[in-house]
Every structure is written in structure tokens, then in C-alpha cells.
Coordinates of C-alpha atoms in Angstrom, one line a residue:
M1 CA 0.0 0.0 0.0
I2 CA 2.9 2.4 0.8
M3 CA 4.6 1.5 -2.4
R4 CA 1.4 2.2 -4.3
L5 CA 1.2 5.6 -2.6
K6 CA 4.8 6.3 -3.7
S7 CA 4.0 5.4 -7.3
F8 CA 0.9 7.7 -7.3
I9 CA 3.0 10.5 -5.9
V10 CA 5.3 10.1 -8.9
C11 CA 2.3 10.1 -11.2
A12 CA 1.0 13.2 -9.6
A13 CA 4.3 15.0 -10.2
L14 CA 4.2 14.0 -13.9
M15 CA 0.7 15.4 -14.2
L16 CA 1.7 18.9 -13.0
A17 CA 1.6 20.1 -16.6
V18 CA -1.5 18.1 -17.5
S19 CA -4.1 19.5 -15.1
C20 CA -7.5 18.9 -16.7
S21 CA -6.5 19.5 -20.3
P22 CA -8.6 17.9 -23.0
F23 CA -8.5 14.1 -23.2
E24 CA -10.6 11.5 -24.9
D25 CA -13.9 10.8 -23.2
Y26 CA -13.6 8.6 -20.2
E27 CA -14.4 4.9 -20.9
G28 CA -17.5 5.2 -18.7
G29 CA -18.9 7.8 -21.0
Y30 CA -18.1 10.9 -18.9
P31 CA -16.5 13.8 -20.8
N32 CA -13.3 15.5 -19.6
T33 CA -15.0 18.6 -18.2
P34 CA -15.3 19.6 -14.6
T35 CA -18.9 18.3 -14.5
G36 CA -17.8 15.1 -16.3
N37 CA -14.9 14.5 -13.8
F38 CA -17.2 15.1 -10.9
E39 CA -19.8 12.6 -12.1
A40 CA -17.1 10.1 -13.0
L41 CA -15.6 10.3 -9.5
W42 CA -19.0 10.1 -7.8
H43 CA -20.0 7.0 -9.9
I44 CA -16.6 5.2 -9.3
M45 CA -17.1 5.5 -5.6
D46 CA -20.8 4.8 -5.8
T47 CA -20.3 1.4 -7.5
R48 CA -16.9 0.3 -6.1
Y49 CA -16.4 1.7 -2.6
C50 CA -17.2 -0.9 0.0
Y51 CA -18.0 1.0 3.2
F52 CA -21.1 3.0 2.4
T53 CA -23.3 1.1 4.9
V54 CA -20.7 1.5 7.6
K55 CA -20.3 5.2 6.9
K56 CA -24.0 5.8 6.9
Q57 CA -24.4 4.0 10.2
Q58 CA -21.5 5.7 11.9
L59 CA -21.3 9.1 10.2
G60 CA -24.7 9.6 8.7
V61 CA -23.2 9.8 5.2
D62 CA -25.9 9.6 2.4
W63 CA -23.9 9.3 -0.8
D64 CA -26.9 10.4 -3.0
E65 CA -27.3 13.5 -0.8
V66 CA -23.5 14.1 -1.0
H67 CA -23.9 14.1 -4.8
V68 CA -26.7 16.7 -4.8
R69 CA -24.8 19.0 -2.4
Y70 CA -21.4 19.0 -4.1
R71 CA -22.8 19.1 -7.6
Q72 CA -24.0 22.6 -6.8
S73 CA -20.3 23.7 -6.5
V74 CA -19.3 22.4 -9.9
S75 CA -19.4 24.3 -13.2
D76 CA -17.7 23.8 -16.4
D77 CA -15.9 27.1 -16.3
M78 CA -14.2 26.5 -12.9
S79 CA -10.5 26.0 -12.7
S80 CA -8.9 22.6 -12.3
Y81 CA -7.6 23.7 -8.9
N82 CA -11.0 24.5 -7.6
L83 CA -12.4 21.3 -9.0
F84 CA -9.8 19.3 -7.1
E85 CA -10.8 21.1 -3.9
V86 CA -14.4 20.2 -4.4
L87 CA -13.7 16.6 -5.3
A88 CA -11.3 16.2 -2.3
A89 CA -14.0 17.7 0.0
M90 CA -16.6 15.3 -1.3
L91 CA -14.3 12.3 -0.6
D92 CA -13.5 13.6 2.8
E93 CA -17.1 13.1 3.8
L94 CA -16.2 9.4 4.1
Q95 CA -13.4 9.9 6.6
D96 CA -11.5 7.0 5.2
G97 CA -7.7 7.0 5.3
H98 CA -7.6 4.7 2.3
V99 CA -9.5 7.2 0.1
N100 CA -7.2 9.6 -1.7
L101 CA -7.4 11.7 -4.8
Y102 CA -4.1 12.2 -6.6
G103 CA -4.0 15.4 -8.6
P104 CA -1.4 17.8 -9.9
Y105 CA -1.5 20.1 -6.9
D106 CA -2.0 17.8 -3.9
I107 CA -3.0 14.3 -2.6
S108 CA -6.2 14.5 -0.7
R109 CA -6.2 12.6 2.6
N110 CA -8.0 12.1 5.8
Y111 CA -6.3 11.6 9.2
K112 CA -9.3 12.0 11.5
W113 CA -8.9 8.3 12.5
Q114 CA -5.7 9.5 14.3
T115 CA -5.9 13.2 15.0
D116 CA -9.2 13.1 16.9
S117 CA -7.8 11.0 19.7
L118 CA -5.0 11.1 22.3
E119 CA -1.6 10.2 20.9
N120 CA -0.9 7.7 23.7
F121 CA 2.8 7.6 22.8
S122 CA 5.9 9.6 23.5
E123 CA 9.2 9.1 21.8
K124 CA 10.9 11.0 24.6
V125 CA 9.6 8.5 27.2
Q126 CA 10.2 5.6 24.9
R127 CA 13.9 6.5 24.9
L128 CA 14.0 5.9 28.6
Y129 CA 13.1 2.3 27.9
L130 CA 15.2 1.8 24.7
G131 CA 18.3 3.4 26.1
D132 CA 21.2 4.3 23.8
D133 CA 22.4 0.8 23.0
Y134 CA 19.2 -0.8 21.6
K135 CA 19.5 -3.2 18.7
L136 CA 18.4 -2.2 15.2
I137 CA 17.6 -4.5 12.3
T138 CA 16.6 -2.7 9.2
S139 CA 14.8 0.6 9.3
G140 CA 11.9 0.8 11.7
Y141 CA 12.7 -2.2 13.9
K142 CA 14.3 -1.4 17.3
Y143 CA 14.6 -3.8 20.2
T144 CA 16.1 -4.3 23.6
I145 CA 15.7 -6.2 26.9
L146 CA 14.2 -4.3 29.7
P147 CA 15.6 -4.7 33.3
D148 CA 12.8 -7.1 34.4
N149 CA 13.8 -9.5 31.6
T150 CA 11.0 -8.5 29.2
G151 CA 11.8 -8.2 25.5
Y152 CA 10.8 -4.9 23.9
L153 CA 10.4 -4.6 20.1
Y154 CA 9.3 -1.4 18.4
I155 CA 8.0 -1.5 14.8
S156 CA 7.4 2.0 13.5
S157 CA 6.2 0.8 10.0
F158 CA 5.5 -2.3 8.0
S159 CA 6.8 -0.5 4.8
N160 CA 10.3 -1.9 5.4
R161 CA 11.0 -5.5 4.5
I162 CA 12.4 -7.9 7.1
S163 CA 13.8 -11.3 6.3
A164 CA 13.1 -14.6 8.0
S165 CA 16.7 -14.7 9.3
Q166 CA 16.4 -11.2 10.8
L167 CA 13.3 -12.3 12.6
D168 CA 15.2 -15.4 13.9
A169 CA 17.9 -13.1 15.2
I170 CA 15.4 -10.9 17.1
L171 CA 13.6 -13.9 18.7
S172 CA 16.9 -15.6 19.5
Y173 CA 18.0 -12.4 21.3
F174 CA 14.8 -12.7 23.4
T175 CA 15.2 -16.4 24.1
L176 CA 15.7 -16.0 27.9
C177 CA 13.0 -13.3 28.3
N178 CA 9.8 -13.9 30.2
G179 CA 7.8 -12.4 27.4
I180 CA 7.9 -9.9 24.6
I181 CA 6.3 -6.5 24.2
I182 CA 5.6 -5.6 20.5
D183 CA 5.0 -1.8 20.3
I184 CA 3.3 -0.7 17.0
R185 CA 2.0 2.7 18.2
G186 CA 2.1 5.2 15.4
N187 CA 2.6 2.5 12.8
G188 CA 0.6 3.8 9.8
G189 CA 0.9 0.5 7.8
G190 CA 2.8 -0.8 4.8
Y191 CA 3.1 -4.3 3.5
V192 CA 0.4 -6.7 4.8
D193 CA 2.6 -9.7 3.9
V194 CA 5.3 -8.3 6.3
A195 CA 2.7 -8.1 9.1
E196 CA 1.6 -11.6 8.3
L197 CA 5.2 -12.9 8.3
I198 CA 5.8 -11.5 11.8
A199 CA 2.5 -12.7 13.1
G200 CA 3.3 -16.2 12.0
R201 CA 6.1 -16.5 14.5
F202 CA 3.6 -16.5 17.4
T203 CA 1.7 -19.7 16.6
N204 CA 2.5 -23.4 16.1
E205 CA -0.4 -24.1 13.8
K206 CA -2.6 -22.6 11.1
V207 CA -4.8 -20.0 12.7
L208 CA -8.1 -18.4 11.4
V209 CA -7.8 -14.6 12.0
G210 CA -10.7 -13.2 10.0
Y211 CA -12.5 -12.9 6.7
N212 CA -12.4 -10.8 3.5
S213 CA -15.1 -10.0 1.0
Y214 CA -15.0 -8.5 -2.5
K215 CA -17.4 -6.4 -4.5
T216 CA -19.5 -8.4 -6.9
G217 CA -21.8 -5.7 -8.3
D218 CA -22.6 -2.0 -8.4
G219 CA -24.9 -2.1 -5.3
H220 CA -23.5 -0.7 -2.1
D221 CA -23.9 -4.1 -0.4
D222 CA -23.0 -6.4 -3.3
F223 CA -20.2 -8.5 -1.8
S224 CA -18.9 -12.0 -2.2
K225 CA -19.3 -14.7 0.4
P226 CA -16.7 -13.9 3.1
A227 CA -13.5 -15.9 2.5
P228 CA -11.5 -17.0 5.6
R229 CA -8.0 -15.6 6.3
Y230 CA -5.4 -17.7 7.9
V231 CA -1.9 -17.1 9.4
V232 CA 0.4 -20.1 8.9
P233 CA 3.6 -20.5 10.9
P234 CA 6.9 -21.0 9.1
A235 CA 8.2 -24.6 9.0
D236 CA 11.9 -24.1 9.7
H237 CA 12.2 -20.9 11.7
I238 CA 11.9 -19.8 15.3
R239 CA 8.4 -19.5 16.8
W240 CA 7.7 -17.7 20.1
Q241 CA 6.1 -19.8 22.8
K242 CA 5.9 -17.3 25.7
P243 CA 3.5 -14.3 26.4
V244 CA 3.5 -11.5 23.9
A245 CA 1.9 -8.1 24.6
L246 CA 0.9 -5.8 21.7
L247 CA 0.7 -2.1 22.2
T248 CA -1.6 0.0 20.0
N249 CA -3.0 3.5 19.6
R250 CA -5.1 5.3 17.1
G251 CA -2.0 5.8 14.9
C252 CA -2.1 2.1 14.0
Y253 CA -3.6 1.9 10.5
S254 CA -4.0 -0.3 7.5
A255 CA -1.3 -3.1 7.7
A256 CA -0.8 -2.3 11.4
N257 CA -4.6 -2.7 11.9
D258 CA -4.3 -6.1 10.1
F259 CA -1.3 -7.1 12.3
T260 CA -3.5 -6.4 15.3
L261 CA -6.2 -8.5 13.9
M262 CA -3.8 -11.4 13.4
M263 CA -2.2 -11.1 16.8
K264 CA -5.6 -11.1 18.6
S265 CA -5.9 -14.7 17.5
M266 CA -2.5 -15.8 18.6
P267 CA -2.1 -17.9 21.8
R268 CA -0.7 -16.2 24.9
S269 CA -1.2 -12.7 23.2
R270 CA -2.9 -9.6 24.7
Q271 CA -3.5 -6.1 23.2
F272 CA -2.9 -3.0 25.4
G273 CA -3.5 0.7 24.9
D274 CA -6.1 2.3 22.7
R275 CA -8.2 1.1 19.8
T276 CA -6.4 1.0 16.5
G277 CA -7.0 3.6 13.8
G278 CA -8.7 1.1 11.5
G279 CA -8.3 1.0 7.7
G280 CA -9.8 -2.5 7.1
G281 CA -10.6 -2.0 3.4
L282 CA -8.6 -3.6 0.6
P283 CA -7.3 -0.6 -1.5
A284 CA -8.0 -0.3 -5.2
S285 CA -7.7 2.5 -7.7
S286 CA -9.2 4.0 -10.8
E287 CA -8.8 7.1 -13.0
L288 CA -10.8 10.1 -13.9
P289 CA -11.2 11.5 -17.4
C290 CA -8.5 14.2 -16.8
G291 CA -6.0 11.6 -15.6
W292 CA -6.2 12.1 -11.9
S293 CA -6.2 8.9 -9.9
V294 CA -8.4 7.9 -7.0
R295 CA -7.7 5.3 -4.4
F296 CA -10.5 3.7 -2.3
S297 CA -11.5 0.8 -0.1
S298 CA -12.8 -1.9 -2.4
G299 CA -13.4 -4.9 -0.1
P300 CA -14.2 -5.1 3.6
S301 CA -12.2 -7.1 6.2
Y302 CA -13.7 -8.7 9.3
D303 CA -12.6 -10.4 12.5
K304 CA -13.4 -14.0 13.4
A305 CA -16.8 -13.0 14.7
M306 CA -17.6 -11.1 11.4
N307 CA -17.2 -7.7 13.0
E308 CA -15.8 -5.1 10.5
I309 CA -12.4 -3.7 11.4
E310 CA -12.6 -0.5 9.3
T311 CA -13.0 1.7 12.4
G312 CA -10.4 -0.1 14.5
I313 CA -9.8 -2.9 16.9
E314 CA -10.5 -2.5 20.6
P315 CA -7.7 -3.6 23.0
D316 CA -8.1 -6.3 25.6
V317 CA -6.8 -3.8 28.2
K318 CA -7.4 -0.1 27.7
V319 CA -4.6 2.1 29.0
F320 CA -4.1 5.8 28.3
M321 CA -1.0 8.0 28.4
T322 CA -1.3 11.6 29.5
D323 CA 1.0 14.6 29.3
N324 CA 1.9 14.0 32.9
D325 CA 3.5 10.7 32.1
T326 CA 7.0 12.0 31.5
Q327 CA 9.1 9.4 33.3
S328 CA 7.3 6.2 32.5
D329 CA 4.9 4.8 30.0
P330 CA 1.7 3.4 31.6
I331 CA 0.9 1.3 28.5
I332 CA 4.4 -0.4 28.6
E333 CA 4.1 -0.8 32.4
A334 CA 0.7 -2.5 32.1
A335 CA 2.1 -4.9 29.5
R336 CA 5.1 -5.7 31.8
E337 CA 2.8 -6.3 34.7
W338 CA 0.8 -8.8 32.7
I339 CA 3.8 -10.6 31.5
S340 CA 5.1 -10.9 35.0
S341 CA 1.7 -12.2 36.2
M342 CA 1.9 -14.9 33.5
L343 CA 4.9 -16.4 35.3
V344 CA 2.7 -17.1 38.3
N345 CA -0.5 -17.9 36.5
P346 CA 0.4 -19.1 33.0

């Protein structure tokens, strides 16, 4: 998903000189005019976006009403800049971090899944735990052993690849620890297969973690039968057998949301902190008549109980960090306390 974003950024840069200059009519029959581009975008979303029912229930979004309201702001003599602003505002009604419009001036985006909540994370406080001699394997993976013999692994992003041998090295380093804390607070996502690769180290057998569906028609609720998702452990690599605590906040999105979903089904695993930011939809993309690209959630994901995960995954233990927590992290401390309790009551 991150790599797709990078490719779209490059495309957006190449379109700087293109704007909404004349093109052939869009394959859906919409002309390359401001009105045509507006109607094309609304139609693409209307027939291919997967979370209209969720957004109507939670946000009151009526996509037909949105069409009527924003159409009043579009005229064929408006500038392409103003058109982009109107289209971006229309998409923003969905409050979906996987919905983006890639134009010559900007990439529209929505971060309300993160910015409307407490951060529940402090790099300054985290440094008190990591120290100065923490281990580092590839970008975004920091780890150390805390004084109470708890392993601590911080993964800031899943956009950086990690090999099976590197995972073996981390888990080997933690061999004598009582348990592991995996901290993914602020992790905005990346490669889902990387998240799955890591999650597979915490089970000895194939585990059902949830379900995926796909659009099968133009209707808002036209979906395929949910297909099961499994995590399979590696055959010839180290697997962790002791407690593992996962730390999350609202900054955990997309692949980090998926990782949380997977870890919730792992034996001897518990989630601490705040609800994740969500981002459960499978991203897809399309193009407007003028060449601008739009990304959107095309297929919903569910947990094992068929609850949608678009709006986030609730922790097993809710813990919050305030501005007064300058010398210790209550979320890390809660995880350490649980791991210690597992030594007495496994």
C-alpha cells in the first residue's frame, strides 16, 4: 500500500503540466470537463467503494445526498484547482484514510482516524526504555531487553521488509526473556505480507484470523461470500512460545490494523493501549477522465466474529498515556505487569 502511494506521488508529479487538459472521453462515457470528472468520481465511488453502509451508520453519510450537495459547487468554467478542492472535500465526507485523490496540486487525505484521539505515545519517554544501545535490524525495527527481563520490540512501520533470518535473530536475542512487548503505536501501515510474516512467529499451527469479501456488483452491499483468512507458521524458523503483549494506539492503521487482527488470535497474546485507527478496506484505484487517480477501499475485512475492522480494533486492556507521564509509559508498564503475572498464572 505504501509502495502504491509512492507510485501515485510520482504520477501526480508527472501530471503537473496536465491538469484537466482535453482528453478522450472517459471509458464510462463521462467527458473530460469539470462536470464530467465530478460525475465520474461520484460514480466510481458509488459502484466500487465498500463501506457506504458503515459510513451511513456511523457518520450519517448519504452518498446520494452528497452528490446533490457537491454538484452545486461544480461548473464547467471552474479551474482545475477549484475542481480538485471540491472533489477532495466530497471524498473527505467518508473519513477513510484509504480514500485519496491524486491530482497535480495535492493528494487529498483524511487523518481523523488518528488526530481526533489522544496520541498515547511519547518518543521521549520511549527512549527511557530503549536506552542508547538498543539493537536495530533494518529501518523501523528497534529492540532491547528491559531490566525485568522483558523483551521490547518497536516496529514503527511495515513498509520496510524484514527477512526470516532477521526475525530469527530478534527472537533468538529474546530467548531467555519472560515475554515480549511488541509496540506498534504510530505505525501507519505498509506491506500486509510483512505483518503476516511476523504474526506467523507466534503460533505453532494454522490460525483463522478473520475474513475478506470483495465487490461483486454495483450495489453498495454487493459482496462475495466472506473468505477465511489464515496465518500459517513457518516450518523451519523460530516460533515464540511465551507471552506477547501488543501495544496499539489510534495511529495504527492499514497493515498495522491487520497485524493487530492477526495477533488477537495468537495464543498467549494480549493487546494493550487504545483502539487502532482502522483501515480495514482492501485498497483499489481508478482514473478520472482528466488523468487524476483515485484510491478507495474496495473490499471489507472482518474479524473472526464477522465484525468489520474499518473503524479499528479494541484492546483487551485499555490504558491511556497523558502529558503528565514523562518518566514512565503506563501502557508499557501495564504490559510488563501482565507478562510478570503470566509467570505465576500461565
